[in-house]
Amino acid sequence: MNQVKTSPLFQPLYRQIKSLITQSLIAGEWAPGAAIPSEFDLADRYGVSQGTVRKAIDELAAEKILMRRQGKGTYVATHSEEEVKLRFLRLVAADGGKELLDNQLLSCERVKASAEMARLLAIKAGSVVIEIKRLLLFSGKPLIHDHIVLPAAAFKGVNTALIERYNGSMYRMYESELGIRMVRAEERLTAIGADAQMAAALSLKVGTPLLSIERVSFTYGDKPMEWRLGLCLTDKHHYLNHLE
Amino acid sequence: MNQVKTSPLFQPLYRQIKSLITQSLIAGEWAPGAAIPSEFDLADRYGVSQGTVRKAIDELAAEKILMRRQGKGTYVATHSEEEVKLRFLRLVAADGGKELLDNQLLSCERVKASAEMARLLAIKAGSVVIEIKRLLLFSGKPLIHDHIVLPAAAFKGVNTALIERYNGSMYRMYESELGIRMVRAEERLTAIGADAQMAAALSLKVGTPLLSIERVSFTYGDKPMEWRLGLCLTDKHHYLNHLE
DNA sequence: GAGTGGTCTAGACCACCAA
DNA sequence: TGGTGGTCTAGACCACTCA
C-alpha cells in the first residue's frame, strides 16, 4: 500500500485512499445517492486507521463528491438535491423571487464534432457529438438559450423523449440514465449583443445585451463531458458568484 | 473554555479556537504577512491539544485567511501575492496573454451615502462615504470603468495621492495603509448596453454590450467594507469562473 | 441499543527550512 | 540541529439516527 516516502511520486496515505475511493466511484461500485461503507469498514479494507480514511473522505466531501450525514453514513453526492440548482445554475431573480423554470426543446441531433469542439471535449476529431438546443423559460418568457454538445459515445440513448422526461434537468438525466456525474465546471462569461437568430429565439430586438456563459463540465477524474453555451437575458436576473 | 455539550450554543472546541484566532486577527494582534505562533504554542495558550488547534487553522487556511508554509510557520494571508490577482479580478485575456493593467483615476470625493448604499455597507444612512471612479486600461485601451464606494469612517486618509501610490491596487492599499483585509466578496453579473456616459468614458458606441460586475467585499467577521461596480468590455476578455 | 459520523487527545515519526 | 508544519495511529467519548 505505502511507498518509500523519499520517492518523488510520494503521496500521503490518505491521498492514496482518496484515489482508491475515486476509482471505485468511476467503476460504479457505489451509485450516486447510495451509501458507501462506513469509515471503519473502509479502514479495514485498505488496512489503515479510521482517521486516515476520514481525512480522505474529508477532501471528497469538500469537493462535494461525497456527502456525510451524521448518524447515518456517507453517501455519493447527487444532482437531485435542491442545493445543486444554485451550484450549477447561478442565475437568480433580481428581486430574489422563486424560480420556476420551464424547458422547451428546440432540437437534438447527431453531427460530427468540429476540431475545436473535439479539443474541448478531449475526443478524436470527427467523432460524433450530440447537439441540443433549447430555451429555458421563466414564467412563460424566454430567459436562456442553451446550446449543448455531448460526446455521443458516452451518451448513448440520449434523445428528445429522454430529455423531456427529465423536464430539462440535464445533469439529473446524465446521472440517473447514464451514471455520469459532473463534479466541476469551468465557465467563461462575456457580454454580447443578440444577433438576428438569437433575437428571434428570445423575442428580443437585435443588439439587446445578453450574458454569454460558455461552460465545460467535468466528471470524476477531470474528464470533460459536456460543452455548453448559454445566452441569458439579464434584465431581471443576476449571475451570482461568491469569491472566497 | 469548554461549554456543556447539550447547550444549543454548543460549538466544537476547534471552532471556539477558530473564533479566538479570528478575534486576534480583528484586533490586529498579528498583521497581514506576519507569522502567528506555532500550533503547539497556541495549544498551550488555549489549553487544548495541538490537533485541535490544527483543525481550527485548517479551516482558516481553507478560507485563505491564513497561509501555511511547511517547515516555517503559519502566516496571515496577504493581498500582495500574485495568486490573489486571479482571485478577485477574474478577467483574463481571451488569448491567454499576459495582463498589463494601467490605472487612471477619474475622481475621488466624499459624499453622503444613499439609503441603499448605507444598507449595503451596513452603515448609518447619511454617513459619509468615499466615492472613487477610475478606468483600468489594458495596453493603453480602456477595459474597465470602476465605481468604488467606501465608508469614510473606516478609510480615513484615502485620497488621490494614496491611490496613485499603489497604482490602483486597492486591496493592497487597504491592507498596507489601513490594516483592512478583504476575505470574501459577493458578485452579481449582468450584461448591459453602454449608456452615453459610459460610451464616452470607454470610447465606445452607445449600446455596446458591457459586462456589469457589482461587488460587495467583506473583511474579517463578514463585515461589508467596499461596494464596487465594474463595467467591462469583454470583446477580448473573459470573466473566468470555476464551479466546484 | 447498535451503528454511524464528529470531536478530542497523546504520541510517534516524517518532510521541510533556517541557522 | 532544532523548530515548524504534515501524516498516521489508537483509543476515548459525544451526537445523531433508526429499529
Coordinates of C-alpha atoms (C1' of nucleotides) in Angstrom, one line a residue:
Chain A
M1 CA 0.0 0.0 0.0
N2 CA 2.5 2.6 1.1
Q3 CA 5.6 3.8 -0.9
V4 CA 9.0 5.0 0.1
K5 CA 8.5 8.5 1.4
T6 CA 11.5 10.0 -0.3
S7 CA 10.2 8.9 -3.8
P8 CA 9.2 11.9 -5.9
L9 CA 6.0 10.1 -6.5
F10 CA 5.2 10.0 -2.8
Q11 CA 1.6 10.7 -1.9
P12 CA 0.3 10.8 1.6
L13 CA -1.6 7.6 2.6
Y14 CA -4.8 9.5 2.8
R15 CA -4.5 10.7 -0.8
Q16 CA -3.8 7.2 -1.9
I17 CA -7.0 6.1 -0.1
K18 CA -8.8 9.1 -1.8
S19 CA -7.6 7.8 -5.2
L20 CA -8.9 4.3 -4.4
I21 CA -12.3 5.6 -3.4
T22 CA -12.4 7.7 -6.6
Q23 CA -11.5 4.7 -8.6
S24 CA -14.5 2.8 -7.0
L25 CA -16.7 5.7 -7.9
I26 CA -15.5 5.7 -11.5
A27 CA -16.0 1.9 -11.7
G28 CA -19.5 2.5 -10.5
E29 CA -19.1 0.4 -7.4
W30 CA -21.3 2.8 -5.5
A31 CA -24.0 4.6 -7.5
P32 CA -25.0 8.2 -7.0
G33 CA -27.2 8.5 -3.9
A34 CA -26.0 5.2 -2.4
A35 CA -24.2 4.9 0.9
I36 CA -20.5 3.9 0.8
P37 CA -19.1 1.6 3.5
S38 CA -18.5 3.1 7.0
E39 CA -15.2 4.7 7.8
F40 CA -14.2 1.7 9.9
D41 CA -15.1 -0.8 7.2
L42 CA -13.1 1.1 4.6
A43 CA -10.2 1.4 7.1
D44 CA -10.3 -2.4 7.4
R45 CA -10.5 -2.9 3.6
Y46 CA -7.5 -0.7 3.0
G47 CA -5.5 -1.6 6.0
V48 CA -5.2 1.8 7.5
S49 CA -6.7 3.6 10.5
Q50 CA -10.1 5.1 10.6
G51 CA -8.6 8.6 10.9
T52 CA -6.8 8.2 7.6
V53 CA -9.9 7.1 5.8
R54 CA -11.7 10.0 7.4
K55 CA -9.2 12.6 6.0
A56 CA -9.6 11.1 2.5
I57 CA -13.4 11.4 2.8
D58 CA -13.0 14.9 4.2
E59 CA -11.4 16.0 0.9
L60 CA -14.0 14.3 -1.2
A61 CA -16.8 15.8 0.9
A62 CA -15.2 19.3 0.5
E63 CA -15.2 18.7 -3.3
K64 CA -18.9 17.7 -3.0
I65 CA -18.2 14.3 -4.4
L66 CA -19.4 12.6 -1.2
M67 CA -21.9 13.8 1.3
R68 CA -21.7 13.0 5.0
R69 CA -24.9 12.5 7.1
Q70 CA -24.2 12.3 10.8
G71 CA -25.5 9.1 12.4
K72 CA -26.4 7.6 9.0
G73 CA -23.4 7.3 6.8
T74 CA -21.5 8.8 3.9
Y75 CA -23.3 9.0 0.5
V76 CA -22.3 9.5 -3.1
A77 CA -23.4 13.1 -3.9
T78 CA -26.4 13.5 -6.3
H79 CA -27.7 16.3 -8.5
S80 CA -31.2 15.7 -7.3
E81 CA -30.8 17.9 -4.2
E82 CA -32.2 21.4 -4.4
E83 CA -28.9 22.8 -3.3
V84 CA -27.3 21.9 -6.6
K85 CA -29.5 24.2 -8.5
L86 CA -27.6 27.2 -7.3
R87 CA -24.3 25.4 -7.7
F88 CA -24.5 25.0 -11.4
L89 CA -27.2 27.4 -12.4
R90 CA -26.2 30.6 -10.8
L91 CA -28.9 32.8 -12.3
V92 CA -31.2 34.2 -9.7
A93 CA -34.1 36.7 -10.0
A94 CA -33.0 40.2 -9.1
D95 CA -35.9 40.5 -6.7
G96 CA -35.0 37.3 -5.0
G97 CA -38.2 35.6 -6.2
K98 CA -38.7 31.9 -6.6
E99 CA -37.6 30.3 -9.8
L100 CA -40.0 28.3 -11.9
L101 CA -38.1 27.3 -15.0
D102 CA -39.7 25.7 -18.0
N103 CA -37.8 23.8 -20.6
Q104 CA -38.6 24.0 -24.3
L105 CA -36.5 21.7 -26.5
L106 CA -35.7 23.1 -30.0
S107 CA -33.5 20.4 -31.5
C108 CA -31.5 17.3 -30.7
E109 CA -29.3 15.8 -33.4
R110 CA -26.1 13.9 -34.0
V111 CA -23.3 15.6 -36.0
K112 CA -19.6 15.4 -36.5
A113 CA -17.5 17.4 -34.0
S114 CA -15.5 20.4 -35.2
A115 CA -11.8 20.4 -34.5
E116 CA -12.3 22.9 -31.7
M117 CA -15.2 21.0 -30.1
A118 CA -13.2 17.8 -30.2
R119 CA -10.3 19.5 -28.5
L120 CA -12.6 20.9 -25.7
L121 CA -14.2 17.5 -25.1
A122 CA -10.9 15.6 -25.4
I123 CA -12.3 13.3 -28.1
K124 CA -11.0 12.4 -31.6
A125 CA -11.6 15.0 -34.3
G126 CA -14.6 14.0 -36.4
S127 CA -16.2 11.9 -33.6
V128 CA -19.9 12.1 -33.4
V129 CA -21.4 14.5 -30.9
I130 CA -25.0 15.2 -29.9
E131 CA -26.1 18.8 -30.3
I132 CA -29.0 20.0 -28.3
K133 CA -30.7 23.4 -28.5
R134 CA -33.3 24.6 -26.1
L135 CA -34.9 27.5 -24.4
L136 CA -35.4 28.0 -20.7
L137 CA -38.5 29.9 -19.9
F138 CA -39.1 31.9 -16.8
S139 CA -42.8 32.4 -16.1
G140 CA -43.5 31.9 -19.7
K141 CA -40.9 34.3 -21.1
P142 CA -37.7 33.0 -22.7
L143 CA -34.7 33.7 -20.4
I144 CA -31.9 31.5 -21.6
H145 CA -31.0 29.9 -25.0
D146 CA -28.8 26.9 -24.4
H147 CA -26.6 25.1 -26.9
I148 CA -25.3 21.8 -25.5
V149 CA -22.8 19.5 -27.0
L150 CA -22.1 15.9 -25.8
P151 CA -19.7 13.2 -27.0
A152 CA -22.2 10.6 -28.5
A153 CA -20.1 7.6 -27.5
A154 CA -20.6 8.2 -23.8
F155 CA -24.2 9.5 -24.1
K156 CA -25.8 6.6 -25.9
G157 CA -29.6 6.8 -26.0
V158 CA -29.9 10.5 -25.4
N159 CA -32.9 11.8 -27.4
T160 CA -35.7 14.2 -27.3
A161 CA -38.1 11.9 -25.3
L162 CA -35.5 11.2 -22.7
I163 CA -34.6 14.9 -22.2
E164 CA -38.3 15.8 -21.9
R165 CA -38.9 13.1 -19.4
Y166 CA -36.5 14.9 -17.1
N167 CA -38.0 18.2 -17.9
G168 CA -34.7 19.7 -18.9
S169 CA -32.7 18.7 -15.8
M170 CA -29.8 17.5 -17.9
Y171 CA -27.4 16.8 -15.0
R172 CA -30.0 14.7 -13.3
M173 CA -30.6 12.8 -16.5
Y174 CA -26.9 12.1 -17.1
E175 CA -26.7 10.8 -13.6
S176 CA -29.8 8.6 -13.5
E177 CA -29.8 7.3 -17.0
L178 CA -26.0 7.1 -17.7
G179 CA -24.3 7.1 -14.3
I180 CA -22.4 10.2 -15.4
R181 CA -22.0 12.7 -12.6
M182 CA -20.5 16.2 -13.2
V183 CA -18.2 17.3 -10.3
R184 CA -16.9 20.6 -11.5
A185 CA -17.1 23.1 -14.4
E186 CA -15.2 26.0 -15.9
E187 CA -17.2 29.0 -17.1
R188 CA -16.2 31.9 -19.3
L189 CA -18.6 34.9 -19.2
T190 CA -18.9 37.8 -21.6
A191 CA -21.4 40.3 -22.6
I192 CA -22.6 40.2 -26.2
G193 CA -25.4 41.7 -28.3
A194 CA -28.1 39.5 -29.6
D195 CA -27.8 38.6 -33.3
A196 CA -30.8 38.2 -35.6
Q197 CA -31.1 34.5 -34.8
M198 CA -30.9 34.9 -31.0
A199 CA -33.2 37.9 -31.1
A200 CA -35.8 35.8 -32.8
A201 CA -35.3 32.9 -30.5
L202 CA -35.6 35.0 -27.4
S203 CA -38.2 37.5 -28.8
L204 CA -35.8 40.5 -28.4
K205 CA -34.5 43.3 -30.5
V206 CA -31.3 42.7 -32.3
G207 CA -28.4 44.1 -30.2
T208 CA -30.0 43.5 -26.8
P209 CA -27.2 42.8 -24.4
L210 CA -27.0 39.2 -23.3
L211 CA -24.8 37.4 -20.8
S212 CA -22.9 34.7 -22.6
I213 CA -21.9 31.7 -20.5
E214 CA -19.6 29.2 -22.0
R215 CA -19.1 26.1 -19.8
V216 CA -17.2 22.9 -19.9
S217 CA -18.2 20.3 -17.3
F218 CA -16.0 17.6 -15.9
T219 CA -16.8 14.2 -14.4
Y220 CA -14.7 12.1 -12.0
G221 CA -11.0 12.2 -12.9
D222 CA -11.3 15.7 -14.6
K223 CA -12.7 14.2 -17.8
P224 CA -14.6 16.8 -19.8
M225 CA -18.0 15.5 -20.7
E226 CA -20.2 18.5 -21.7
W227 CA -19.8 21.8 -23.5
R228 CA -22.5 24.3 -23.2
L229 CA -23.2 27.9 -24.4
G230 CA -26.0 29.7 -22.6
L231 CA -27.2 33.2 -23.7
C232 CA -29.1 34.8 -20.9
L233 CA -31.3 37.8 -20.7
T234 CA -30.2 39.6 -17.5
D235 CA -32.7 42.5 -17.2
K236 CA -34.5 40.8 -14.3
H237 CA -31.8 38.3 -13.3
H238 CA -28.3 38.2 -12.0
Y239 CA -25.5 35.7 -12.2
L240 CA -24.5 35.3 -8.6
N241 CA -20.9 34.5 -7.6
H242 CA -19.1 34.2 -4.3
L243 CA -15.4 34.9 -4.2
E244 CA -13.6 33.3 -1.3
Chain B
M1 CA -13.1 27.3 27.8
N2 CA -15.5 24.5 27.0
Q3 CA -19.3 24.5 27.4
V4 CA -21.9 22.0 28.2
K5 CA -22.3 20.0 25.0
T6 CA -26.0 19.8 25.2
S7 CA -26.4 23.5 25.2
P8 CA -27.9 24.8 22.0
L9 CA -25.0 27.2 21.7
F10 CA -22.5 24.4 21.7
Q11 CA -19.7 24.8 19.3
P12 CA -16.9 22.2 18.9
L13 CA -13.7 23.2 20.7
Y14 CA -11.9 23.7 17.4
R15 CA -14.5 26.3 16.3
Q16 CA -14.2 28.1 19.5
I17 CA -10.4 28.2 18.9
K18 CA -11.1 29.4 15.4
S19 CA -13.2 32.3 16.8
L20 CA -10.4 33.2 19.2
I21 CA -7.9 33.3 16.4
T22 CA -10.2 35.4 14.3
Q23 CA -10.7 37.8 17.2
S24 CA -6.9 38.2 17.4
L25 CA -6.8 38.9 13.7
I26 CA -9.6 41.6 14.0
A27 CA -7.8 43.1 17.0
G28 CA -4.7 43.3 14.8
E29 CA -2.5 41.2 17.1
W30 CA -0.9 39.6 14.0
A31 CA -0.5 41.9 11.0
P32 CA -1.1 40.7 7.4
G33 CA 2.1 38.9 6.3
A34 CA 3.3 38.1 9.8
A35 CA 3.7 34.7 11.3
I36 CA 1.3 33.6 14.0
P37 CA 2.5 31.4 16.9
S38 CA 3.2 27.7 16.3
E39 CA 0.5 25.2 16.7
F40 CA 2.0 23.9 19.9
D41 CA 2.3 27.5 21.3
L42 CA -1.4 28.2 20.5
A43 CA -2.4 24.8 22.0
D44 CA -0.6 25.8 25.2
R45 CA -2.2 29.3 25.2
Y46 CA -5.7 27.9 24.8
G47 CA -5.2 24.8 26.9
V48 CA -6.1 22.3 24.2
S49 CA -4.2 19.8 22.2
Q50 CA -2.2 20.6 19.1
G51 CA -4.6 18.6 16.9
T52 CA -7.5 20.8 17.9
V53 CA -5.6 24.0 17.1
R54 CA -4.6 22.3 13.8
K55 CA -8.2 21.8 12.8
A56 CA -9.1 25.4 13.6
I57 CA -6.1 26.6 11.4
D58 CA -7.2 24.1 8.7
E59 CA -10.5 25.9 8.3
L60 CA -8.9 29.3 8.3
A61 CA -6.3 28.2 5.7
A62 CA -9.2 26.8 3.6
E63 CA -10.8 30.2 3.7
K64 CA -7.5 31.7 2.7
I65 CA -7.4 33.8 5.8
L66 CA -4.2 32.1 7.0
M67 CA -1.4 30.5 4.9
R68 CA 0.7 27.6 6.0
R69 CA 4.3 27.2 4.9
Q70 CA 5.8 23.8 5.8
G71 CA 8.9 24.0 8.0
K72 CA 8.4 27.7 8.5
G73 CA 5.1 28.5 10.2
T74 CA 1.6 29.8 9.6
Y75 CA 1.2 33.3 8.3
V76 CA -1.6 35.8 8.0
A77 CA -2.6 35.9 4.3
T78 CA -1.8 38.9 2.2
H79 CA -3.1 40.5 -1.0
S80 CA 0.5 41.1 -2.2
E81 CA 0.8 37.6 -3.7
E82 CA 0.4 37.2 -7.4
E83 CA -2.1 34.5 -6.8
V84 CA -4.7 36.9 -5.5
K85 CA -4.9 38.8 -8.8
L86 CA -7.0 36.0 -10.3
R87 CA -8.9 35.5 -7.1
F88 CA -10.5 38.9 -7.1
L89 CA -10.1 40.1 -10.6
R90 CA -11.3 37.2 -12.8
L91 CA -11.0 39.0 -16.1
V92 CA -8.5 37.2 -18.3
A93 CA -7.5 37.8 -21.9
A94 CA -9.3 35.6 -24.4
D95 CA -6.0 34.6 -26.0
G96 CA -4.4 33.8 -22.6
G97 CA -2.0 36.7 -23.0
K98 CA -0.3 38.4 -20.1
E99 CA -2.2 41.2 -18.4
L100 CA -0.6 44.6 -18.0
L101 CA -3.2 46.8 -16.4
D102 CA -2.9 50.5 -16.0
N103 CA -4.9 52.6 -13.6
Q104 CA -6.3 56.0 -14.5
L105 CA -8.0 57.8 -11.6
L106 CA -11.0 59.9 -12.6
S107 CA -12.3 61.2 -9.3
C108 CA -12.2 60.7 -5.5
E109 CA -14.6 62.6 -3.4
R110 CA -16.5 62.4 -0.1
V111 CA -20.3 62.4 -0.2
K112 CA -23.3 61.3 1.9
A113 CA -24.4 57.7 1.4
S114 CA -27.7 57.0 -0.2
A115 CA -30.1 54.8 1.8
E116 CA -29.4 51.9 -0.5
M117 CA -25.6 52.2 -0.2
A118 CA -25.8 52.6 3.6
R119 CA -27.8 49.3 3.7
L120 CA -25.2 47.5 1.5
L121 CA -22.3 48.7 3.6
A122 CA -24.2 48.3 6.9
I123 CA -23.6 51.9 8.0
K124 CA -26.0 54.6 9.2
A125 CA -28.0 56.3 6.5
G126 CA -26.4 59.6 5.6
S127 CA -22.9 58.6 6.8
V128 CA -20.0 59.9 4.7
V129 CA -18.7 57.6 2.0
I130 CA -15.7 58.0 -0.3
E131 CA -16.6 57.7 -4.0
I132 CA -13.9 56.7 -6.4
K133 CA -14.1 56.5 -10.2
R134 CA -11.4 55.1 -12.4
L135 CA -10.5 53.4 -15.6
L136 CA -8.4 50.3 -15.9
L137 CA -6.5 50.3 -19.2
F138 CA -5.3 47.2 -21.0
S139 CA -2.3 48.1 -23.2
G140 CA -3.5 51.7 -23.5
K141 CA -7.1 50.9 -24.2
P142 CA -9.9 51.4 -21.6
L143 CA -11.1 48.0 -20.5
I144 CA -13.0 48.6 -17.2
H145 CA -14.8 51.5 -15.6
D146 CA -14.9 51.1 -11.9
H147 CA -17.1 52.9 -9.4
I148 CA -16.0 52.2 -5.8
V149 CA -17.7 53.3 -2.6
L150 CA -16.1 53.0 0.9
P151 CA -17.3 54.0 4.3
A152 CA -15.2 57.1 5.1
A153 CA -15.1 56.4 8.8
A154 CA -13.0 53.2 8.3
F155 CA -11.0 54.5 5.4
K156 CA -9.5 57.7 6.8
G157 CA -6.8 59.3 4.8
V158 CA -7.7 57.7 1.5
N159 CA -7.1 60.2 -1.3
T160 CA -5.9 60.6 -4.9
A161 CA -2.2 60.6 -4.0
L162 CA -2.5 57.4 -1.9
I163 CA -4.4 55.5 -4.6
E164 CA -1.9 56.5 -7.2
R165 CA 1.0 55.5 -5.0
Y166 CA -0.4 51.9 -5.1
N167 CA -1.0 52.2 -8.8
G168 CA -4.6 51.1 -8.4
S169 CA -4.1 48.0 -6.3
M170 CA -6.9 49.0 -3.9
Y171 CA -6.8 45.8 -1.8
R172 CA -3.1 46.1 -1.3
M173 CA -3.6 49.7 -0.3
Y174 CA -6.4 48.9 2.2
E175 CA -4.2 46.2 3.7
S176 CA -0.9 48.1 4.0
E177 CA -2.2 51.5 4.8
L178 CA -5.3 50.7 6.9
G179 CA -4.8 47.1 8.0
I180 CA -8.1 46.2 6.3
R181 CA -8.0 42.8 4.6
M182 CA -10.9 41.6 2.4
V183 CA -11.5 37.9 2.8
R184 CA -14.5 37.3 0.6
A185 CA -16.9 39.0 -1.8
E186 CA -20.3 38.6 -3.5
E187 CA -20.7 39.5 -7.1
R188 CA -23.7 40.0 -9.3
L189 CA -23.1 39.9 -13.0
T190 CA -25.3 41.1 -15.8
A191 CA -25.0 42.2 -19.4
I192 CA -25.9 45.8 -20.1
G193 CA -25.6 48.3 -23.0
A194 CA -23.3 51.2 -22.6
D195 CA -25.1 54.5 -21.9
A196 CA -23.9 57.8 -23.3
Q197 CA -21.7 58.5 -20.3
M198 CA -20.0 55.0 -20.3
A199 CA -19.7 55.1 -24.0
A200 CA -17.7 58.3 -23.7
A201 CA -15.6 57.1 -20.8
L202 CA -14.7 53.8 -22.6
S203 CA -14.5 55.3 -26.1
L204 CA -17.3 53.1 -27.4
K205 CA -20.5 53.4 -29.3
V206 CA -23.7 53.8 -27.2
G207 CA -25.3 50.4 -26.7
T208 CA -22.1 48.4 -26.8
P209 CA -22.6 45.3 -24.6
L210 CA -20.7 45.5 -21.3
L211 CA -20.3 43.0 -18.5
S212 CA -21.6 44.7 -15.3
I213 CA -20.0 43.3 -12.1
E214 CA -21.4 44.6 -8.9
R215 CA -19.4 43.5 -5.9
V216 CA -19.6 43.8 -2.1
S217 CA -16.4 42.8 -0.3
F218 CA -16.2 41.6 3.3
T219 CA -13.4 41.7 5.9
Y220 CA -12.9 39.5 8.9
G221 CA -16.2 38.7 10.7
D222 CA -18.3 39.2 7.5
K223 CA -18.3 42.9 7.8
P224 CA -19.0 44.6 4.4
M225 CA -16.3 47.2 3.7
E226 CA -16.4 48.0 0.0
W227 CA -19.0 48.3 -2.8
R228 CA -17.9 48.3 -6.4
L229 CA -19.4 48.4 -9.8
G230 CA -17.2 47.5 -12.7
L231 CA -18.3 47.8 -16.3
C232 CA -16.1 45.7 -18.5
L233 CA -15.6 45.5 -22.2
T234 CA -15.5 41.8 -23.0
D235 CA -14.7 41.6 -26.7
K236 CA -11.2 40.4 -26.0
H237 CA -11.5 39.3 -22.4
H238 CA -13.5 36.7 -20.4
Y239 CA -14.7 36.5 -16.8
L240 CA -13.4 33.1 -15.7
N241 CA -15.2 31.1 -13.1
H242 CA -14.7 27.7 -11.6
L243 CA -17.7 25.8 -10.3
E244 CA -16.9 23.2 -7.8
Chain C
dG1 C1' -29.1 -0.3 21.9
dA2 C1' -26.2 -0.7 17.9
dG3 C1' -24.1 1.7 14.3
dT4 C1' -22.6 5.8 12.1
dG5 C1' -20.2 10.1 11.7
dG6 C1' -17.9 14.1 14.8
dT7 C1' -14.7 15.6 18.2
dC8 C1' -10.6 15.4 21.1
dT9 C1' -6.4 13.7 22.8
dA10 C1' -1.5 12.0 23.1
dG11 C1' 2.2 10.4 21.0
dA12 C1' 5.2 9.0 17.2
dC13 C1' 7.5 9.9 13.1
dC14 C1' 8.4 12.4 8.6
dA15 C1' 9.5 16.5 5.5
dC16 C1' 11.0 21.0 5.2
dC17 C1' 13.5 25.1 6.4
dA18 C1' 16.9 28.1 8.6
dA19 C1' 20.8 29.0 11.1
Chain D
dT1 C1' 20.4 20.6 14.8
dG2 C1' 16.1 22.4 16.4
dG3 C1' 11.7 24.1 15.2
dT4 C1' 7.8 24.1 12.2
dG5 C1' 4.0 22.1 9.8
dG6 C1' 2.3 17.3 7.8
dT7 C1' 0.9 12.5 8.4
dC8 C1' -0.6 8.5 10.9
dT9 C1' -2.3 5.8 14.6
dA10 C1' -5.1 4.2 18.6
dG11 C1' -8.4 5.0 21.7
dA12 C1' -11.9 7.5 24.1
dC13 C1' -16.2 9.7 24.2
dC14 C1' -20.1 12.5 22.1
dA15 C1' -24.2 13.3 18.9
dC16 C1' -27.3 11.6 15.7
dT17 C1' -30.4 8.1 13.5
dC18 C1' -33.2 4.2 13.4
dA19 C1' -35.1 -0.1 14.5

